[in-house]
Coordinates of N, CA and C in Angstrom, one line a residue:
A1 N 49.0 146.7 67.8 CA 49.7 145.7 68.7 C 51.3 145.0 68.7
D2 N 52.1 145.3 67.8 CA 53.2 144.8 67.4 C 54.4 146.2 67.6
A3 N 53.6 147.1 68.1 CA 54.8 148.2 68.4 C 55.1 148.0 69.7
D4 N 54.2 147.5 70.8 CA 55.0 147.3 72.3 C 55.7 146.2 72.4
Q5 N 55.8 145.3 71.4 CA 56.4 143.9 71.5 C 57.7 144.1 71.1
P6 N 59.0 143.8 71.8 CA 60.4 144.3 71.1 C 60.3 143.2 70.1
K7 N 61.3 143.4 69.1 CA 62.2 142.5 68.1 C 62.6 141.5 68.7
K8 N 62.5 140.4 68.7 CA 64.0 139.2 68.6 C 64.9 139.2 68.3
R9 N 66.0 139.1 68.9 CA 67.3 139.7 68.1 C 67.8 138.2 67.8
T10 N 68.4 138.4 66.5 CA 69.0 136.9 65.5 C 70.5 137.4 65.5
F11 N 70.8 135.9 65.6 CA 72.4 135.6 66.1 C 72.8 135.2 64.7
R12 N 74.1 135.7 64.8 CA 74.7 134.8 63.3 C 75.4 133.5 63.7
K13 N 75.1 132.6 62.9 CA 75.4 131.5 63.3 C 77.0 131.1 62.8
F14 N 77.8 130.8 63.7 CA 79.7 130.6 63.4 C 79.6 129.7 62.4
T15 N 80.1 130.1 61.6 CA 81.0 129.0 60.5 C 82.3 129.0 60.8
F16 N 83.0 127.8 60.4 CA 84.8 128.1 59.9 C 85.0 127.6 58.9
R17 N 85.5 128.2 57.8 CA 85.4 128.1 56.3 C 84.4 127.7 56.1
G18 N 83.4 128.0 56.3 CA 81.9 127.8 55.9 C 81.3 126.5 56.5
V19 N 81.9 125.8 57.2 CA 81.4 124.4 57.9 C 81.0 124.9 59.5
D20 N 79.9 124.6 59.9 CA 78.9 125.3 60.8 C 79.4 124.6 62.3
L21 N 79.4 124.6 63.4 CA 79.8 124.0 64.5 C 79.7 123.0 64.8
D22 N 78.2 122.5 64.7 CA 78.1 121.3 64.8 C 78.8 120.1 63.9
A23 N 78.8 120.4 62.9 CA 79.7 120.0 62.1 C 81.1 119.6 62.3
L24 N 81.8 120.9 62.6 CA 83.3 120.7 63.2 C 83.1 119.9 64.5
L25 N 82.1 119.4 65.1 CA 82.1 119.0 66.0 C 82.2 117.2 65.9
D26 N 81.6 117.0 65.1 CA 81.7 115.9 64.3 C 82.6 115.2 63.4
M27 N 83.2 116.3 63.2 CA 84.6 116.1 62.1 C 85.5 114.9 62.7
S28 N 86.2 114.4 62.0 CA 87.2 113.5 62.4 C 88.5 114.4 62.4
T29 N 89.2 114.3 63.1 CA 90.8 115.2 63.6 C 91.5 115.4 62.0
D30 N 91.4 114.2 61.5 CA 91.9 114.3 60.0 C 91.6 115.3 58.7
E31 N 90.0 115.4 59.1 CA 89.0 116.2 58.2 C 89.7 117.5 58.8
L32 N 89.6 117.7 60.0 CA 89.4 118.8 60.6 C 91.0 119.5 60.2
V33 N 91.9 118.6 60.6 CA 93.2 119.4 60.0 C 93.2 120.0 58.5
D34 N 92.7 119.4 57.9 CA 92.6 120.0 56.9 C 92.2 121.4 56.0
M35 N 91.2 121.5 57.3 CA 90.8 122.9 57.7 C 91.8 124.0 58.1
L36 N 92.4 123.8 58.7 CA 93.5 124.3 59.6 C 94.3 125.3 58.5
T37 N 95.0 126.2 59.2 CA 96.2 126.9 58.0 C 97.1 126.2 58.2
A38 N 98.3 126.5 57.5 CA 99.8 125.6 57.4 C 100.1 125.2 58.8
R39 N 100.6 126.5 59.3 CA 101.6 126.0 60.7 C 100.9 124.9 61.4
A40 N 99.4 125.2 61.4 CA 98.5 124.2 62.8 C 98.4 123.1 61.6
R41 N 98.5 122.7 60.8 CA 98.2 121.2 60.2 C 100.0 120.8 60.4
R42 N 101.2 121.3 60.2 CA 102.3 121.0 60.6 C 102.2 120.4 62.0
R43 N 101.7 120.9 62.9 CA 101.8 120.7 64.3 C 101.1 119.6 64.5
F44 N 99.8 119.3 63.8 CA 99.3 117.8 64.1 C 99.6 116.9 63.3
Q45 N 100.6 117.1 62.1 CA 101.1 116.2 61.4 C 101.9 115.6 62.3
R46 N 102.9 116.4 63.2 CA 104.3 115.9 63.8 C 103.6 115.4 64.9
G47 N 102.3 115.4 65.4 CA 101.8 114.4 66.4 C 101.7 115.0 67.7
L48 N 100.3 114.8 68.2 CA 99.8 115.1 69.2 C 100.8 114.6 70.8
K49 N 101.2 115.6 71.7 CA 101.8 114.8 72.4 C 101.1 114.7 73.9
R50 N 101.9 114.2 74.7 CA 101.2 113.8 76.1 C 100.9 115.6 77.0
K51 N 101.3 116.5 76.4 CA 100.5 117.6 77.5 C 99.2 117.9 77.2
P52 N 99.9 118.4 75.4 CA 98.2 119.0 75.5 C 96.8 117.6 75.2
L53 N 97.4 116.3 75.4 CA 96.3 115.5 75.5 C 95.8 115.6 76.8
A54 N 96.4 115.8 77.6 CA 96.1 115.9 78.9 C 95.0 116.9 79.2
L55 N 96.0 118.1 78.2 CA 94.7 119.3 78.9 C 93.4 119.4 78.2
I56 N 93.3 118.2 76.9 CA 91.7 118.2 76.6 C 90.9 117.4 77.5
K57 N 91.9 116.5 78.4 CA 91.1 115.2 79.1 C 90.8 116.2 80.3
K58 N 91.6 116.8 80.4 CA 91.0 117.7 81.8 C 89.9 118.6 81.4
L59 N 89.9 119.5 80.1 CA 88.8 120.3 79.8 C 87.5 119.6 79.6
R60 N 87.6 118.6 79.1 CA 86.3 117.5 79.4 C 85.8 117.2 80.5
K61 N 86.9 116.9 81.3 CA 86.6 116.4 82.4 C 85.6 117.6 83.3
A62 N 86.1 118.8 83.3 CA 85.5 120.2 83.6 C 84.2 120.4 83.0
K63 N 84.1 120.1 81.8 CA 83.0 120.5 81.2 C 82.0 119.2 81.4
K64 N 82.0 118.1 81.4 CA 81.1 117.0 82.2 C 80.9 117.5 83.2
D65 N 81.5 117.7 84.0 CA 81.3 118.3 85.6 C 80.1 119.1 86.4
V66 N 79.5 120.2 85.5 CA 78.9 121.5 85.3 C 77.8 121.3 84.8
P67 N 76.9 122.0 85.8 CA 75.3 121.9 85.2 C 75.0 122.5 84.2
A68 N 74.2 122.2 83.0 CA 73.9 122.9 82.1 C 73.4 124.5 82.2
G69 N 74.2 125.3 80.7 CA 74.0 126.4 81.1 C 74.8 127.2 81.8
E70 N 75.9 126.4 82.9 CA 76.5 127.3 83.5 C 78.2 127.3 82.8
K71 N 79.3 128.2 83.5 CA 80.5 127.6 83.0 C 81.2 126.8 83.4
P72 N 82.0 125.9 82.5 CA 82.9 125.4 83.5 C 84.0 125.7 84.4
E73 N 84.6 125.1 85.7 CA 85.7 125.4 86.2 C 87.0 125.7 85.7
P74 N 87.6 126.8 85.6 CA 88.9 127.1 84.7 C 89.8 125.9 84.8
V75 N 90.6 125.6 83.5 CA 91.8 124.3 83.7 C 92.6 125.7 83.6
R76 N 93.8 125.5 84.7 CA 95.2 126.2 84.6 C 96.2 125.1 83.4
T77 N 96.3 126.2 83.1 CA 97.4 125.5 82.3 C 99.1 126.5 81.3
H78 N 100.3 126.0 81.4 CA 101.2 126.5 80.8 C 101.1 126.5 79.2
L79 N 100.2 125.9 79.0 CA 100.6 125.4 77.6 C 99.9 126.5 76.3
R80 N 100.2 127.5 76.4 CA 99.7 129.2 75.4 C 100.3 128.8 74.0
N81 N 100.6 127.5 73.5 CA 101.4 126.9 72.4 C 100.1 126.0 71.8
M82 N 99.1 125.6 72.3 CA 98.2 124.8 71.7 C 97.2 125.2 71.0
I83 N 96.8 124.4 69.6 CA 95.9 124.5 69.1 C 94.1 124.5 69.5
V84 N 94.0 125.7 68.9 CA 92.3 125.6 69.9 C 91.7 124.9 68.7
V85 N 90.9 123.3 69.6 CA 90.0 122.6 68.4 C 88.8 122.6 68.9
P86 N 88.0 122.3 67.7 CA 86.1 122.5 68.1 C 85.9 122.3 69.6
E87 N 86.4 121.0 70.2 CA 86.3 120.2 71.4 C 86.1 121.0 72.7
M88 N 87.3 121.9 72.6 CA 87.6 123.4 73.8 C 86.9 124.5 73.5
I89 N 85.9 124.4 72.5 CA 85.0 125.7 72.6 C 84.0 125.7 73.7
G90 N 84.0 126.6 74.3 CA 82.7 126.6 75.8 C 84.0 126.8 77.1
S91 N 85.0 126.1 76.9 CA 85.7 126.1 78.6 C 86.0 126.9 78.5
V92 N 87.0 126.9 80.0 CA 87.5 128.2 80.5 C 89.0 127.7 80.7
I93 N 89.6 128.5 80.1 CA 91.7 127.9 80.4 C 92.0 129.3 81.0
G94 N 92.6 128.9 82.4 CA 93.8 129.7 83.1 C 94.9 129.8 82.6
V95 N 95.8 130.6 81.3 CA 96.6 130.6 80.8 C 97.7 131.3 81.3
D96 N 98.4 130.8 81.4 CA 99.9 131.4 82.5 C 100.5 132.1 81.6
N97 N 100.8 133.9 82.1 CA 101.3 134.6 81.0 C 102.4 134.8 81.5
G98 N 103.0 134.3 82.6 CA 104.4 134.1 83.6 C 104.4 135.1 84.9
K99 N 103.0 134.9 85.2 CA 102.8 136.2 86.1 C 101.9 135.3 86.9
T100 N 100.9 135.4 86.3 CA 99.4 134.9 86.8 C 98.6 134.1 86.0
F101 N 98.0 133.1 86.0 CA 96.9 132.3 85.0 C 95.4 133.2 84.8
T102 N 95.7 133.6 83.2 CA 94.7 134.5 83.0 C 93.3 133.9 82.4
K103 N 92.2 133.9 82.9 CA 91.0 133.5 82.5 C 90.7 133.9 81.0
V104 N 90.6 132.5 80.0 CA 90.1 132.7 78.5 C 89.2 131.8 78.5
E105 N 87.9 132.0 77.7 CA 86.5 131.7 77.8 C 87.0 131.5 76.5
V106 N 87.1 130.1 75.8 CA 87.2 129.6 74.5 C 85.7 129.5 73.7
K107 N 86.2 130.7 72.7 CA 84.7 131.2 71.9 C 85.1 130.5 70.6
P108 N 84.5 130.0 69.8 CA 84.0 129.4 68.2 C 85.0 130.6 67.5
E109 N 85.6 131.8 67.3 CA 86.0 132.5 66.8 C 87.3 132.8 67.0
M110 N 88.0 131.4 68.1 CA 89.2 131.2 68.5 C 90.0 130.2 67.7
M111 N 88.8 129.7 67.2 CA 89.1 128.1 66.4 C 90.9 128.3 65.6
G112 N 91.7 127.2 65.8 CA 93.0 127.0 64.8 C 94.0 128.5 65.3
G113 N 93.8 129.1 66.7 CA 94.4 129.9 67.4 C 95.0 129.1 68.6
Y114 N 95.6 130.1 69.2 CA 96.8 129.5 70.4 C 96.2 130.0 71.6
P115 N 96.0 129.6 72.7 CA 95.4 130.3 74.0 C 95.9 131.3 74.3
G116 N 97.7 131.7 73.9 CA 97.9 132.5 74.6 C 98.3 134.3 73.8
E117 N 97.4 133.9 72.6 CA 97.3 134.8 71.8 C 96.0 135.7 72.4
F118 N 94.9 135.1 73.3 CA 94.0 135.6 73.7 C 94.0 136.2 75.4
S119 N 94.9 135.7 75.7 CA 95.2 136.1 77.3 C 95.8 137.2 77.8

């Protein structure tokens, strides 16, 4: 009887430096910054400027306006050098490459990287 039933696929649970995704989303910015690489830590230490904050705000809005289980509308940006934080995971960013905006779906593995790396 078990032979005709397909085996359930199990997916590997994502962890960033030993911390799972749900815990990352609940973390404060200071705790998160301590887990990032030195370059990213320095960047956060010097303060988040207006443009990255505006991008996060737009991503929040795009995610909020979409029904469950669907991809949000891409948010276009020139900020190729912004550090990917857990809040951005699941969003779609249109990253400028000088000619067009390449759609990049932010995945958990991209945490701590830059959108420009993936476009």
